[in-house]
Amino acid sequence: GAVVSQHPSWVICKSGTSVKIECRSLDFQATTMFWYRQFPKQSLMLMATSNEGSKATYEQGVEKDKFLINHASLTLSTLTVTSAHPEDSSFYICSAVDGHEQYFGPGTRLTVT
Amino acid sequence: SQQGEEDPQALSIQEGENATMNCSYKTSINNLQWYRQNSGRGLVHLILIRSNEREKHSGRLRVTLDTSKKSSSLLITASRAADTASYFCATDGEDKIIFGKGTRLHILP
């Protein structure tokens, strides 16, 4: 199947700083990518839909000014957590759509100290 | 937002026994998928069942889908220690995949 990568796989940052997470589709082009967040022992919560060349669509309750999404090319979407706080510590997972299939990245663990 | 609700939330069984997990959802779907996630790791896609299918098998996995009841079940037969993980159903309403709350399965040696 298709491969989606995320970088970094884990990151530790200080409170108040910003962190960028990349999601890449390695062997296909994805006009649509999704970003999920998962807190410990909970399920994946959809944060936003990232569309290449247009603004992301955010789910209810997700602050678009805090979680900046950029989908500048057909193989790359980035999620920037701005002014991160400890409560933003979570596992962030992206997925990319190839036709009717959706492929998930391995996730990025963010820890904000 | 979450659409699926799994039950049980947690399940512990002896190795070799069968494990059954259920999932209910709220809106119309095109497909329903089951995923596995080991602690702290990414998702592993297990099986996809389309809305016009009622049952599907893959190795030790058996998935059923009842669209009239908006529910699905995942059966793992002859469980193994390596099956210990969290299992999520995911539905694809509104062109986005929404996950259920998951079942944490623990296989006892």
Coordinates of N, CA and C in Angstrom, one line a residue:
Chain A
G1 N 0.8 -1.2 0.0 CA 0.0 0.0 0.0 C 0.8 1.2 0.0
A2 N 0.2 2.4 -0.1 CA 0.9 3.7 -0.2 C 1.5 4.0 1.2
V3 N 2.5 4.8 1.2 CA 3.2 5.2 2.4 C 3.1 6.6 2.7
V4 N 2.8 6.9 4.0 CA 2.8 8.2 4.5 C 3.8 8.4 5.6
S5 N 4.6 9.4 5.6 CA 5.6 9.6 6.6 C 5.3 10.8 7.4
Q6 N 5.8 10.9 8.6 CA 5.7 12.1 9.5 C 7.0 12.4 10.0
H7 N 7.3 13.7 10.2 CA 8.5 14.1 10.8 C 8.3 15.3 11.6
P8 N 8.8 15.4 12.8 CA 9.6 14.3 13.5 C 8.7 13.2 14.0
S9 N 9.3 12.1 14.5 CA 8.5 11.1 15.1 C 8.2 11.5 16.6
W10 N 9.0 12.2 17.1 CA 8.8 12.8 18.5 C 9.5 14.1 18.6
V11 N 8.9 14.9 19.5 CA 9.5 16.2 19.7 C 9.2 16.7 21.1
I12 N 10.2 17.3 21.8 CA 10.0 17.9 23.1 C 10.2 19.4 22.9
C13 N 9.3 20.2 23.4 CA 9.6 21.7 23.2 C 9.1 22.4 24.5
K14 N 9.6 23.6 24.7 CA 9.3 24.4 25.8 C 8.0 25.1 25.6
S15 N 7.3 25.3 26.7 CA 6.0 26.0 26.7 C 6.2 27.4 26.1
G16 N 5.3 27.8 25.2 CA 5.4 29.1 24.5 C 6.1 29.1 23.1
T17 N 6.7 28.0 22.8 CA 7.4 27.9 21.5 C 6.4 27.2 20.5
S18 N 6.8 27.3 19.2 CA 6.0 26.7 18.2 C 6.7 25.5 17.6
V19 N 5.9 24.5 17.2 CA 6.4 23.3 16.7 C 5.8 22.9 15.4
K20 N 6.6 22.6 14.4 CA 6.0 22.2 13.1 C 6.1 20.7 12.9
I21 N 5.1 20.1 12.4 CA 5.0 18.6 12.1 C 4.7 18.5 10.6
E22 N 5.5 17.6 10.0 CA 5.3 17.4 8.6 C 4.7 16.1 8.3
C23 N 3.8 16.1 7.3 CA 3.2 14.8 6.8 C 3.4 14.7 5.3
R24 N 4.0 13.7 4.9 CA 4.3 13.5 3.5 C 3.8 12.2 2.9
S25 N 3.2 12.3 1.7 CA 2.8 11.1 1.0 C 4.0 10.8 0.1
L26 N 4.6 9.6 0.3 CA 5.8 9.3 -0.4 C 5.7 8.8 -1.8
D27 N 4.7 8.1 -2.1 CA 4.6 7.5 -3.5 C 3.2 7.8 -4.1
F28 N 2.6 8.8 -3.7 CA 1.4 9.2 -4.4 C 1.1 10.7 -4.0
Q29 N 0.2 11.3 -4.8 CA -0.1 12.7 -4.6 C -1.5 12.7 -3.9
A30 N -1.5 13.6 -2.9 CA -2.7 13.7 -2.0 C -3.3 15.1 -2.0
T31 N -4.4 15.3 -2.6 CA -5.0 16.6 -2.6 C -5.7 16.8 -1.2
T32 N -5.9 15.8 -0.5 CA -6.6 15.9 0.8 C -5.8 15.1 1.8
M33 N -5.5 15.8 2.9 CA -4.9 15.1 4.1 C -5.6 15.5 5.3
F34 N -5.6 14.7 6.3 CA -6.3 14.9 7.6 C -5.3 14.9 8.7
W35 N -5.6 15.7 9.7 CA -4.8 15.7 11.0 C -5.7 15.3 12.1
Y36 N -5.1 14.3 12.9 CA -5.8 13.8 14.1 C -4.9 14.1 15.3
R37 N -5.6 14.1 16.5 CA -4.9 14.2 17.7 C -5.4 13.1 18.6
Q38 N -4.5 12.5 19.4 CA -4.8 11.4 20.3 C -4.2 11.6 21.6
F39 N -5.0 11.8 22.6 CA -4.5 11.8 24.0 C -4.4 10.4 24.6
P40 N -3.6 10.2 25.6 CA -3.3 8.9 26.1 C -4.6 8.1 26.4
K41 N -4.6 6.9 26.0 CA -5.8 6.0 26.3 C -7.1 6.5 25.7
Q42 N -7.0 7.4 24.7 CA -8.2 7.9 24.1 C -8.2 7.6 22.6
S43 N -9.2 7.9 21.9 CA -9.3 7.6 20.5 C -8.7 8.8 19.7
L44 N -8.7 8.6 18.4 CA -8.2 9.7 17.5 C -9.3 10.7 17.3
M45 N -9.0 11.9 17.5 CA -10.0 13.0 17.2 C -9.6 13.8 16.0
L46 N -10.4 13.9 15.0 CA -10.1 14.6 13.8 C -10.0 16.1 14.2
M47 N -8.9 16.7 13.8 CA -8.7 18.1 14.0 C -9.1 19.0 12.8
A48 N -8.6 18.5 11.7 CA -8.9 19.4 10.5 C -8.6 18.6 9.2
T49 N -9.2 19.1 8.1 CA -9.0 18.5 6.8 C -8.2 19.5 6.0
S50 N -7.1 19.0 5.5 CA -6.1 19.9 4.8 C -6.3 19.7 3.3
N51 N -6.6 20.7 2.6 CA -6.8 20.6 1.1 C -5.7 21.4 0.4
E52 N -5.0 20.7 -0.6 CA -4.0 21.3 -1.3 C -4.4 22.6 -2.0
G53 N -3.7 23.7 -1.7 CA -4.0 24.9 -2.4 C -5.2 25.7 -1.9
S54 N -5.7 25.3 -0.8 CA -6.8 26.1 -0.2 C -6.7 26.0 1.4
K55 N -7.6 26.7 2.0 CA -7.6 26.7 3.5 C -8.0 25.4 4.1
A56 N -7.5 25.1 5.2 CA -7.9 23.9 5.9 C -9.3 24.1 6.5
T57 N -10.0 23.0 6.7 CA -11.3 23.0 7.3 C -11.1 22.4 8.7
Y58 N -11.5 23.2 9.7 CA -11.2 22.8 11.1 C -12.5 22.2 11.7
E59 N -12.3 21.2 12.5 CA -13.5 20.6 13.3 C -13.9 21.6 14.4
Q60 N -15.1 21.4 14.8 CA -15.6 22.3 15.9 C -14.7 22.2 17.1
G61 N -14.4 23.3 17.7 CA -13.6 23.3 18.9 C -12.1 23.3 18.7
V62 N -11.6 23.2 17.5 CA -10.2 23.3 17.2 C -9.8 24.7 16.8
E63 N -8.9 25.3 17.5 CA -8.5 26.7 17.2 C -7.6 26.8 16.0
K64 N -8.1 27.4 14.9 CA -7.4 27.5 13.7 C -6.1 28.4 13.8
D65 N -6.2 29.3 14.7 CA -5.0 30.2 14.9 C -3.9 29.5 15.7
K66 N -4.3 28.5 16.4 CA -3.3 27.8 17.2 C -2.7 26.6 16.5
F67 N -3.5 26.0 15.7 CA -3.0 24.8 14.9 C -3.1 25.3 13.4
L68 N -1.9 25.7 12.9 CA -1.8 26.2 11.6 C -1.5 25.1 10.6
I69 N -2.3 25.0 9.6 CA -2.1 23.9 8.6 C -1.9 24.5 7.3
N70 N -0.8 24.0 6.6 CA -0.4 24.4 5.3 C -0.2 23.2 4.4
H71 N -0.9 23.2 3.3 CA -0.9 22.1 2.3 C -0.4 22.7 1.0
A72 N 0.9 23.0 1.0 CA 1.4 23.8 -0.2 C 1.7 22.9 -1.4
S73 N 1.8 21.6 -1.2 CA 2.1 20.8 -2.4 C 1.2 19.5 -2.3
L74 N 1.2 18.7 -3.3 CA 0.4 17.5 -3.3 C 1.0 16.4 -2.5
T75 N 2.2 16.6 -1.9 CA 2.8 15.5 -1.1 C 3.1 16.0 0.3
L76 N 2.8 17.2 0.6 CA 3.2 17.7 1.9 C 2.2 18.6 2.6
S77 N 1.8 18.2 3.8 CA 1.0 19.1 4.7 C 1.8 19.3 6.0
T78 N 1.7 20.5 6.5 CA 2.4 20.7 7.8 C 1.3 21.2 8.8
L79 N 1.6 20.8 10.0 CA 0.8 21.3 11.2 C 1.7 22.0 12.1
T80 N 1.4 23.3 12.4 CA 2.3 24.0 13.3 C 1.4 24.3 14.5
V81 N 2.0 23.8 15.7 CA 1.3 24.1 16.9 C 2.0 25.4 17.5
T82 N 1.2 26.5 17.5 CA 1.8 27.7 17.9 C 1.6 28.0 19.4
S83 N 2.6 28.6 20.0 CA 2.6 28.9 21.4 C 2.1 27.7 22.2
A84 N 2.9 26.6 22.1 CA 2.5 25.3 22.6 C 2.4 25.4 24.2
H85 N 1.5 24.7 24.7 CA 1.4 24.6 26.2 C 1.3 23.1 26.5
P86 N 1.6 22.8 27.8 CA 1.6 21.4 28.2 C 0.3 20.6 27.8
E87 N -0.8 21.3 27.8 CA -2.1 20.6 27.4 C -2.1 20.2 25.9
D88 N -1.2 20.7 25.2 CA -1.1 20.4 23.7 C -0.3 19.1 23.6
S89 N 0.3 18.6 24.6 CA 1.1 17.4 24.5 C 0.1 16.3 24.1
S90 N 0.5 15.6 23.1 CA -0.4 14.6 22.5 C 0.3 13.8 21.4
F91 N -0.4 12.9 20.8 CA 0.1 12.1 19.7 C -0.6 12.6 18.5
Y92 N 0.1 13.2 17.5 CA -0.6 13.8 16.3 C -0.4 12.8 15.1
I93 N -1.4 12.5 14.5 CA -1.4 11.5 13.4 C -2.0 12.2 12.1
C94 N -1.3 12.0 11.0 CA -1.9 12.6 9.8 C -2.3 11.4 8.9
S95 N -3.2 11.7 7.9 CA -3.5 10.7 6.9 C -3.6 11.4 5.6
A96 N -3.4 10.6 4.5 CA -3.5 11.2 3.2 C -4.4 10.3 2.3
V97 N -5.1 11.0 1.5 CA -6.1 10.3 0.7 C -5.5 10.0 -0.7
D98 N -5.6 8.7 -1.1 CA -5.2 8.3 -2.5 C -6.4 7.6 -3.1
G99 N -7.1 8.4 -4.0 CA -8.3 7.8 -4.6 C -9.3 7.7 -3.5
H100 N -9.8 6.5 -3.3 CA -10.8 6.2 -2.2 C -10.2 5.6 -1.0
E101 N -8.8 5.5 -1.0 CA -8.2 4.9 0.2 C -7.5 6.0 1.0
Q102 N -7.5 5.8 2.3 CA -6.8 6.8 3.2 C -5.7 6.0 3.9
Y103 N -4.5 6.6 3.9 CA -3.4 6.0 4.5 C -2.9 6.9 5.7
F104 N -2.5 6.2 6.8 CA -2.1 7.0 8.0 C -0.6 7.0 8.1
G105 N -0.1 8.1 8.7 CA 1.3 8.2 9.0 C 1.5 7.5 10.4
P106 N 2.8 7.4 10.7 CA 3.1 6.7 12.0 C 2.9 7.5 13.2
G107 N 2.6 8.8 13.1 CA 2.4 9.7 14.2 C 3.6 10.4 14.7
T108 N 3.3 11.5 15.4 CA 4.3 12.4 16.0 C 3.9 12.6 17.5
R109 N 4.8 12.3 18.4 CA 4.5 12.5 19.8 C 5.1 13.8 20.2
L110 N 4.2 14.7 20.6 CA 4.7 16.0 21.1 C 4.5 16.1 22.6
T111 N 5.6 16.5 23.2 CA 5.6 16.8 24.6 C 6.1 18.2 24.9
V112 N 5.2 18.9 25.6 CA 5.5 20.3 25.9 C 5.8 20.5 27.3
T113 N 7.0 21.0 27.6 CA 7.4 21.0 29.1 C 7.2 22.5 29.6
Chain B
S1 N -14.8 15.3 16.4 CA -16.1 14.6 16.6 C -15.9 13.1 16.5
Q2 N -16.7 12.4 17.2 CA -16.6 10.9 17.1 C -17.9 10.4 16.7
Q3 N -17.9 9.4 15.8 CA -19.2 8.8 15.4 C -19.3 7.4 16.0
G4 N -18.2 6.6 16.1 CA -18.4 5.3 16.5 C -18.3 5.1 18.0
E5 N -19.0 4.2 18.5 CA -18.9 3.8 20.0 C -18.6 2.4 20.0
E6 N -17.5 2.0 20.6 CA -17.1 0.6 20.8 C -17.5 0.1 22.1
D7 N -17.9 -1.2 22.2 CA -18.0 -1.8 23.5 C -17.5 -3.3 23.3
P8 N -16.9 -3.8 24.4 CA -16.6 -3.1 25.6 C -15.4 -2.1 25.4
Q9 N -15.3 -1.3 26.4 CA -14.2 -0.3 26.4 C -12.9 -1.1 26.7
A10 N -12.9 -2.1 27.5 CA -11.8 -2.9 27.8 C -12.2 -4.4 27.9
L11 N -11.3 -5.3 27.4 CA -11.6 -6.7 27.4 C -10.3 -7.5 27.7
S12 N -10.4 -8.3 28.7 CA -9.3 -9.2 29.0 C -9.7 -10.7 28.8
I13 N -9.0 -11.4 28.0 CA -9.4 -12.8 27.8 C -8.1 -13.7 27.8
Q14 N -8.3 -15.0 28.0 CA -7.2 -15.9 28.0 C -6.7 -16.1 26.5
E15 N -5.5 -16.4 26.4 CA -4.9 -16.7 25.1 C -5.6 -17.9 24.5
G16 N -5.9 -17.9 23.3 CA -6.6 -19.0 22.7 C -8.1 -18.8 22.6
E17 N -8.7 -17.9 23.4 CA -10.1 -17.7 23.3 C -10.4 -16.7 22.2
N18 N -11.7 -16.5 21.9 CA -12.1 -15.6 20.9 C -12.4 -14.3 21.5
A19 N -12.2 -13.2 20.8 CA -12.5 -11.8 21.3 C -13.4 -11.2 20.4
T20 N -14.5 -10.6 20.9 CA -15.5 -9.9 20.1 C -15.6 -8.5 20.6
M21 N -15.5 -7.6 19.6 CA -15.7 -6.2 19.9 C -16.8 -5.6 19.0
N22 N -17.6 -4.7 19.6 CA -18.7 -4.2 18.8 C -18.5 -2.7 18.6
C23 N -19.1 -2.2 17.6 CA -19.0 -0.8 17.2 C -20.4 -0.3 16.8
S24 N -20.9 0.8 17.2 CA -22.1 1.4 16.7 C -21.8 2.8 16.2
Y25 N -22.5 3.2 15.2 CA -22.3 4.5 14.6 C -23.6 5.2 14.4
K26 N -23.5 6.5 13.9 CA -24.8 7.3 14.0 C -25.3 7.6 12.6
T27 N -24.4 7.8 11.6 CA -24.9 8.3 10.3 C -24.7 7.3 9.2
S28 N -25.1 7.6 8.0 CA -24.9 6.7 6.9 C -23.4 6.6 6.6
I29 N -23.0 5.5 6.1 CA -21.6 5.3 5.7 C -21.5 4.7 4.4
N30 N -20.3 4.8 3.8 CA -19.9 4.1 2.6 C -19.2 2.8 3.0
N31 N -18.3 3.0 4.0 CA -17.4 1.9 4.4 C -17.2 2.0 5.9
L32 N -16.9 0.9 6.5 CA -16.5 0.8 7.9 C -15.2 0.1 8.0
Q33 N -14.2 0.6 8.7 CA -12.9 0.0 8.8 C -12.6 -0.3 10.3
W34 N -11.8 -1.3 10.5 CA -11.2 -1.6 11.8 C -9.7 -1.4 11.7
Y35 N -9.2 -0.8 12.8 CA -7.8 -0.6 12.9 C -7.3 -1.1 14.3
R36 N -6.0 -1.5 14.3 CA -5.4 -1.9 15.5 C -4.3 -0.8 15.8
Q37 N -4.1 -0.6 17.1 CA -3.0 0.3 17.5 C -2.3 -0.3 18.8
N38 N -1.1 -0.6 18.6 CA -0.3 -1.0 19.8 C 0.1 0.3 20.6
S39 N 0.3 0.1 21.9 CA 0.5 1.2 22.8 C 1.5 2.2 22.3
G40 N 1.1 3.5 22.1 CA 2.1 4.5 21.7 C 2.6 4.4 20.2
R41 N 1.9 3.6 19.4 CA 2.3 3.4 18.1 C 1.3 3.9 17.1
G42 N 1.6 3.8 15.8 CA 0.6 4.2 14.8 C -0.5 3.1 14.5
L43 N -1.3 3.4 13.6 CA -2.4 2.6 13.3 C -2.1 1.5 12.3
V44 N -2.7 0.4 12.5 CA -2.5 -0.7 11.5 C -3.9 -1.0 11.0
H45 N -4.1 -0.9 9.7 CA -5.4 -1.2 9.0 C -5.6 -2.7 9.0
L46 N -6.8 -3.1 9.5 CA -7.1 -4.5 9.6 C -8.0 -5.0 8.5
I47 N -9.1 -4.3 8.3 CA -10.1 -4.7 7.4 C -11.1 -3.6 7.1
L48 N -11.6 -3.6 5.8 CA -12.6 -2.7 5.4 C -13.8 -3.5 5.0
I49 N -15.0 -3.0 5.4 CA -16.2 -3.7 4.9 C -17.1 -2.6 4.3
R50 N -17.6 -2.8 3.2 CA -18.4 -1.8 2.5 C -19.8 -1.9 3.0
S51 N -20.6 -0.8 2.7 CA -21.9 -0.7 3.3 C -22.9 -1.8 2.7
N52 N -22.5 -2.3 1.5 CA -23.4 -3.4 0.9 C -22.9 -4.8 1.2
E53 N -21.9 -4.9 2.1 CA -21.4 -6.2 2.5 C -21.9 -6.4 4.0
R54 N -22.1 -7.7 4.3 CA -22.6 -8.1 5.6 C -21.6 -8.8 6.4
E55 N -20.6 -9.4 5.8 CA -19.6 -10.1 6.5 C -18.3 -10.2 5.7
K56 N -17.2 -10.2 6.4 CA -15.9 -10.3 5.7 C -14.9 -11.0 6.6
H57 N -14.1 -11.8 6.0 CA -13.1 -12.5 6.7 C -11.7 -12.1 6.2
S58 N -10.8 -12.2 7.2 CA -9.3 -12.0 6.8 C -8.5 -12.7 7.9
G59 N -8.0 -13.9 7.5 CA -7.3 -14.7 8.5 C -8.1 -15.0 9.7
R60 N -7.6 -14.6 10.9 CA -8.4 -14.9 12.1 C -9.4 -13.8 12.4
L61 N -9.6 -12.9 11.5 CA -10.5 -11.8 11.7 C -11.8 -12.0 11.0
R62 N -12.9 -11.7 11.7 CA -14.2 -11.8 11.0 C -15.0 -10.5 11.4
V63 N -15.4 -9.8 10.4 CA -16.1 -8.5 10.6 C -17.6 -8.7 10.1
T64 N -18.5 -8.2 10.8 CA -19.9 -8.1 10.3 C -20.4 -6.7 10.3
L65 N -21.3 -6.4 9.5 CA -21.9 -5.1 9.4 C -23.4 -5.2 9.3
D66 N -24.1 -4.5 10.1 CA -25.5 -4.4 10.1 C -25.9 -3.0 9.9
T67 N -26.2 -2.5 8.7 CA -26.5 -1.1 8.4 C -27.8 -0.7 9.0
S68 N -28.7 -1.7 9.1 CA -30.0 -1.3 9.7 C -29.9 -1.0 11.2
K69 N -29.0 -1.6 11.8 CA -28.7 -1.3 13.3 C -27.6 -0.3 13.5
K70 N -26.9 0.0 12.3 CA -25.8 0.9 12.4 C -24.7 0.3 13.4
S71 N -24.4 -0.9 13.2 CA -23.4 -1.6 14.1 C -22.5 -2.5 13.3
S72 N -21.4 -2.8 13.9 CA -20.4 -3.7 13.3 C -19.8 -4.5 14.5
S73 N -19.3 -5.7 14.2 CA -18.5 -6.4 15.2 C -17.2 -6.9 14.6
L74 N -16.2 -7.0 15.4 CA -14.9 -7.6 15.0 C -14.7 -8.8 15.9
L75 N -14.5 -9.9 15.3 CA -14.2 -11.2 16.0 C -12.8 -11.6 15.7
I76 N -12.0 -11.8 16.7 CA -10.6 -12.3 16.6 C -10.7 -13.7 17.2
T77 N -10.4 -14.7 16.3 CA -10.4 -16.1 16.8 C -9.1 -16.5 17.3
A78 N -9.1 -17.5 18.2 CA -7.8 -18.1 18.7 C -6.8 -17.0 19.0
S79 N -7.1 -16.2 20.0 CA -6.3 -15.0 20.3 C -4.9 -15.4 20.7
R80 N -4.0 -14.4 20.4 CA -2.6 -14.6 20.8 C -2.1 -13.4 21.6
A81 N -1.1 -13.6 22.3 CA -0.5 -12.5 23.1 C -0.3 -11.2 22.2
A82 N 0.1 -11.5 21.0 CA 0.4 -10.3 20.1 C -0.8 -9.5 19.7
D83 N -2.0 -10.1 20.0 CA -3.2 -9.4 19.7 C -3.5 -8.3 20.7
T84 N -2.8 -8.3 21.8 CA -3.0 -7.2 22.8 C -2.7 -5.9 22.2
A85 N -3.8 -5.0 22.2 CA -3.7 -3.7 21.5 C -5.0 -3.0 21.7
S86 N -5.1 -1.8 21.2 CA -6.4 -1.1 21.1 C -7.0 -1.3 19.7
Y87 N -8.3 -1.5 19.6 CA -9.0 -1.7 18.4 C -10.0 -0.6 18.2
F88 N -10.0 0.0 17.0 CA -10.9 1.1 16.7 C -11.7 0.8 15.4
C89 N -13.0 1.1 15.5 CA -13.7 1.2 14.2 C -13.7 2.6 13.7
A90 N -13.8 2.7 12.4 CA -13.8 4.1 11.8 C -14.8 4.1 10.6
T91 N -15.5 5.1 10.6 CA -16.5 5.2 9.5 C -16.2 6.5 8.7
D92 N -16.7 6.4 7.5 CA -16.3 7.4 6.5 C -17.4 8.4 6.0
G93 N -18.3 8.7 6.9 CA -19.3 9.6 6.6 C -18.8 11.0 6.3
E94 N -19.4 11.7 5.4 CA -19.0 13.1 5.0 C -17.6 13.2 4.6
D95 N -17.1 12.2 3.8 CA -15.8 12.2 3.2 C -14.6 12.4 4.2
K96 N -14.8 12.1 5.4 CA -13.7 12.0 6.4 C -13.9 10.9 7.3
I97 N -12.8 10.3 7.7 CA -12.8 9.1 8.6 C -12.9 9.6 10.1
I98 N -13.9 9.1 10.7 CA -14.2 9.4 12.1 C -14.0 8.1 12.9
F99 N -13.3 8.2 14.0 CA -13.0 7.0 14.8 C -13.9 6.8 16.0
G100 N -14.1 5.6 16.4 CA -14.8 5.3 17.6 C -13.9 5.4 18.8
K101 N -14.4 5.2 20.0 CA -13.6 5.4 21.2 C -12.6 4.2 21.4
G102 N -12.9 3.1 20.8 CA -11.9 2.0 20.9 C -12.1 1.0 22.0
T103 N -11.6 -0.2 21.8 CA -11.6 -1.2 22.8 C -10.2 -1.6 23.1
R104 N -9.8 -1.6 24.4 CA -8.5 -2.1 24.7 C -8.6 -3.6 25.0
L105 N -7.9 -4.3 24.2 CA -7.9 -5.8 24.4 C -6.6 -6.2 25.0
H106 N -6.7 -7.1 26.0 CA -5.6 -7.6 26.7 C -5.7 -9.1 26.7
I107 N -4.7 -9.8 26.1 CA -4.7 -11.2 26.1 C -3.8 -11.7 27.2
L108 N -4.4 -12.5 28.0 CA -3.7 -13.1 29.2 C -3.0 -14.4 28.8
P109 N -1.7 -14.6 29.3 CA -1.0 -15.8 28.9 C -1.6 -17.0 29.6

